[in-house]
Amino acid sequence: GEDVEQSLFLSVREGDSSVINCTYTDSSSTYLYWYKQEPGAGLQLLTYIFSNMDMKQDQRLTVLLNKKDKHLSLRIADTQTGDSAIYFCAGVSSGGYNKLIFGAGTRLAVHP
Amino acid sequence: EAQVTQNPRYLITVTGKKLTVTCSQNMNHEYMSWYRQDPGLGLRQIYYSMNVEVTDKGDVPEGYKVSRKEKRNFPLILESPSPNQTSLYFCASSSAPQYEQYFGPGTRLTVT
């Protein structure tokens, strides 16, 4: 089945770029997702990438996918204090039935 | 507005006192699931449901029950809560398990 790993904490200065990394084990994942969880709230889909893509850009967000290394990253340009949150990557597990497997989440702290 | 609602948002209870956390979605989704979120462990799936009257265990089902009598509702039942069930619980729904999950706002449960 799928295993998804990500670092637990990242601290950046306001205005800098943030890069959150994720590795996954199941190469059959058709989609890979990034979710954002703000304090006291549920998870919301931030962006996703199809497995046949290498990169996807959406305003300040850039998702890079390295299928060979099974590595996914989320880059946030010009990071703002409002970007402070926990970011989860998620992949689809092919074991059992197709379901999303979430990483442990990376807490992004943005300081002035 | 498309949404997943959960009630209550916060609950403090004592060991052994049965409780139910309700979940409802208005998107006509067939797939619904329950997760618990614990620090450093990310989201772990408790139970899921593919459709009305079709439920199955997730990764951490012990101590929990669910039912799916109507498409929109998927309550989580703790028959005899224990302190190790103190956690943050999320309900989610989707058109299919491998697609975007829509999350409720979460229920923070404390069992003393």
JSON list of C-alpha atoms in Angstrom, two decimals, chain A residues 5-70:
[
{"chain": "A", "resi": 5, "resn": "GLU", "atom": "CA", "xyz": [6.19, 10.96, 4.22]},
{"chain": "A", "resi": 6, "resn": "GLN", "atom": "CA", "xyz": [6.84, 14.64, 4.75]},
{"chain": "A", "resi": 7, "resn": "SER", "atom": "CA", "xyz": [8.88, 16.74, 7.12]},
{"chain": "A", "resi": 8, "resn": "LEU", "atom": "CA", "xyz": [6.92, 18.04, 10.08]},
{"chain": "A", "resi": 9, "resn": "PHE", "atom": "CA", "xyz": [7.97, 21.66, 10.32]},
{"chain": "A", "resi": 10, "resn": "LEU", "atom": "CA", "xyz": [9.13, 24.54, 8.12]},
{"chain": "A", "resi": 11, "resn": "SER", "atom": "CA", "xyz": [9.83, 28.12, 9.12]},
{"chain": "A", "resi": 12, "resn": "VAL", "atom": "CA", "xyz": [10.23, 30.90, 6.55]},
{"chain": "A", "resi": 13, "resn": "ARG", "atom": "CA", "xyz": [10.43, 34.67, 6.49]},
{"chain": "A", "resi": 14, "resn": "GLU", "atom": "CA", "xyz": [7.56, 36.64, 5.02]},
{"chain": "A", "resi": 15, "resn": "GLY", "atom": "CA", "xyz": [8.20, 37.32, 1.33]},
{"chain": "A", "resi": 16, "resn": "ASP", "atom": "CA", "xyz": [10.51, 34.33, 0.85]},
{"chain": "A", "resi": 17, "resn": "SER", "atom": "CA", "xyz": [9.58, 31.17, -1.01]},
{"chain": "A", "resi": 18, "resn": "SER", "atom": "CA", "xyz": [8.51, 28.07, 0.88]},
{"chain": "A", "resi": 19, "resn": "VAL", "atom": "CA", "xyz": [9.16, 24.56, -0.37]},
{"chain": "A", "resi": 20, "resn": "ILE", "atom": "CA", "xyz": [7.35, 21.66, 1.24]},
{"chain": "A", "resi": 21, "resn": "ASN", "atom": "CA", "xyz": [8.52, 18.20, 0.27]},
{"chain": "A", "resi": 22, "resn": "CYS", "atom": "CA", "xyz": [6.81, 14.84, 0.20]},
{"chain": "A", "resi": 23, "resn": "THR", "atom": "CA", "xyz": [7.82, 11.33, -0.79]},
{"chain": "A", "resi": 24, "resn": "TYR", "atom": "CA", "xyz": [5.45, 8.52, -1.63]},
{"chain": "A", "resi": 25, "resn": "THR", "atom": "CA", "xyz": [5.83, 4.81, -2.26]},
{"chain": "A", "resi": 26, "resn": "ASP", "atom": "CA", "xyz": [2.93, 3.80, -4.51]},
{"chain": "A", "resi": 27, "resn": "SER", "atom": "CA", "xyz": [3.84, 4.68, -8.08]},
{"chain": "A", "resi": 28, "resn": "SER", "atom": "CA", "xyz": [0.36, 3.83, -9.36]},
{"chain": "A", "resi": 29, "resn": "SER", "atom": "CA", "xyz": [-1.15, 6.97, -7.83]},
{"chain": "A", "resi": 30, "resn": "THR", "atom": "CA", "xyz": [-3.07, 8.73, -10.61]},
{"chain": "A", "resi": 31, "resn": "TYR", "atom": "CA", "xyz": [-3.40, 11.96, -8.71]},
{"chain": "A", "resi": 32, "resn": "LEU", "atom": "CA", "xyz": [-1.32, 13.54, -5.99]},
{"chain": "A", "resi": 33, "resn": "TYR", "atom": "CA", "xyz": [-2.86, 16.20, -3.81]},
{"chain": "A", "resi": 34, "resn": "TRP", "atom": "CA", "xyz": [-1.89, 19.05, -1.54]},
{"chain": "A", "resi": 35, "resn": "TYR", "atom": "CA", "xyz": [-4.31, 20.02, 1.20]},
{"chain": "A", "resi": 36, "resn": "LYS", "atom": "CA", "xyz": [-4.12, 23.01, 3.54]},
{"chain": "A", "resi": 37, "resn": "GLN", "atom": "CA", "xyz": [-5.38, 23.02, 7.11]},
{"chain": "A", "resi": 38, "resn": "GLU", "atom": "CA", "xyz": [-5.73, 26.39, 8.79]},
{"chain": "A", "resi": 39, "resn": "PRO", "atom": "CA", "xyz": [-5.96, 26.59, 12.59]},
{"chain": "A", "resi": 40, "resn": "GLY", "atom": "CA", "xyz": [-9.27, 25.25, 13.89]},
{"chain": "A", "resi": 41, "resn": "ALA", "atom": "CA", "xyz": [-10.49, 24.20, 10.47]},
{"chain": "A", "resi": 42, "resn": "GLY", "atom": "CA", "xyz": [-10.77, 21.13, 8.32]},
{"chain": "A", "resi": 43, "resn": "LEU", "atom": "CA", "xyz": [-8.58, 20.31, 5.35]},
{"chain": "A", "resi": 44, "resn": "GLN", "atom": "CA", "xyz": [-9.18, 22.08, 2.07]},
{"chain": "A", "resi": 45, "resn": "LEU", "atom": "CA", "xyz": [-7.83, 21.06, -1.29]},
{"chain": "A", "resi": 46, "resn": "LEU", "atom": "CA", "xyz": [-5.09, 23.45, -2.34]},
{"chain": "A", "resi": 47, "resn": "THR", "atom": "CA", "xyz": [-4.00, 21.91, -5.62]},
{"chain": "A", "resi": 48, "resn": "TYR", "atom": "CA", "xyz": [-3.37, 18.58, -7.28]},
{"chain": "A", "resi": 49, "resn": "ILE", "atom": "CA", "xyz": [-1.29, 17.14, -10.08]},
{"chain": "A", "resi": 50, "resn": "PHE", "atom": "CA", "xyz": [-1.88, 14.27, -12.47]},
{"chain": "A", "resi": 51, "resn": "SER", "atom": "CA", "xyz": [0.80, 11.63, -12.42]},
{"chain": "A", "resi": 52, "resn": "ASN", "atom": "CA", "xyz": [1.58, 12.21, -16.11]},
{"chain": "A", "resi": 53, "resn": "MET", "atom": "CA", "xyz": [2.61, 15.81, -15.38]},
{"chain": "A", "resi": 54, "resn": "ASP", "atom": "CA", "xyz": [5.96, 17.09, -14.12]},
{"chain": "A", "resi": 55, "resn": "MET", "atom": "CA", "xyz": [4.84, 20.50, -13.04]},
{"chain": "A", "resi": 56, "resn": "LYS", "atom": "CA", "xyz": [1.73, 22.49, -12.37]},
{"chain": "A", "resi": 57, "resn": "GLN", "atom": "CA", "xyz": [1.57, 26.20, -11.63]},
{"chain": "A", "resi": 58, "resn": "ASP", "atom": "CA", "xyz": [-1.36, 27.98, -10.07]},
{"chain": "A", "resi": 59, "resn": "GLN", "atom": "CA", "xyz": [-0.69, 31.63, -9.17]},
{"chain": "A", "resi": 60, "resn": "ARG", "atom": "CA", "xyz": [1.78, 31.55, -6.27]},
{"chain": "A", "resi": 61, "resn": "LEU", "atom": "CA", "xyz": [1.77, 27.76, -6.10]},
{"chain": "A", "resi": 62, "resn": "THR", "atom": "CA", "xyz": [4.05, 25.45, -8.06]},
{"chain": "A", "resi": 63, "resn": "VAL", "atom": "CA", "xyz": [3.82, 21.69, -7.75]},
{"chain": "A", "resi": 64, "resn": "LEU", "atom": "CA", "xyz": [6.74, 19.60, -8.97]},
{"chain": "A", "resi": 65, "resn": "LEU", "atom": "CA", "xyz": [6.53, 15.85, -9.45]},
{"chain": "A", "resi": 66, "resn": "ASN", "atom": "CA", "xyz": [9.57, 13.63, -9.87]},
{"chain": "A", "resi": 67, "resn": "LYS", "atom": "CA", "xyz": [8.13, 10.23, -10.65]},
{"chain": "A", "resi": 68, "resn": "LYS", "atom": "CA", "xyz": [11.49, 8.52, -10.79]},
{"chain": "A", "resi": 69, "resn": "ASP", "atom": "CA", "xyz": [12.31, 9.53, -7.22]},
{"chain": "A", "resi": 70, "resn": "LYS", "atom": "CA", "xyz": [8.65, 9.46, -6.10]}
]
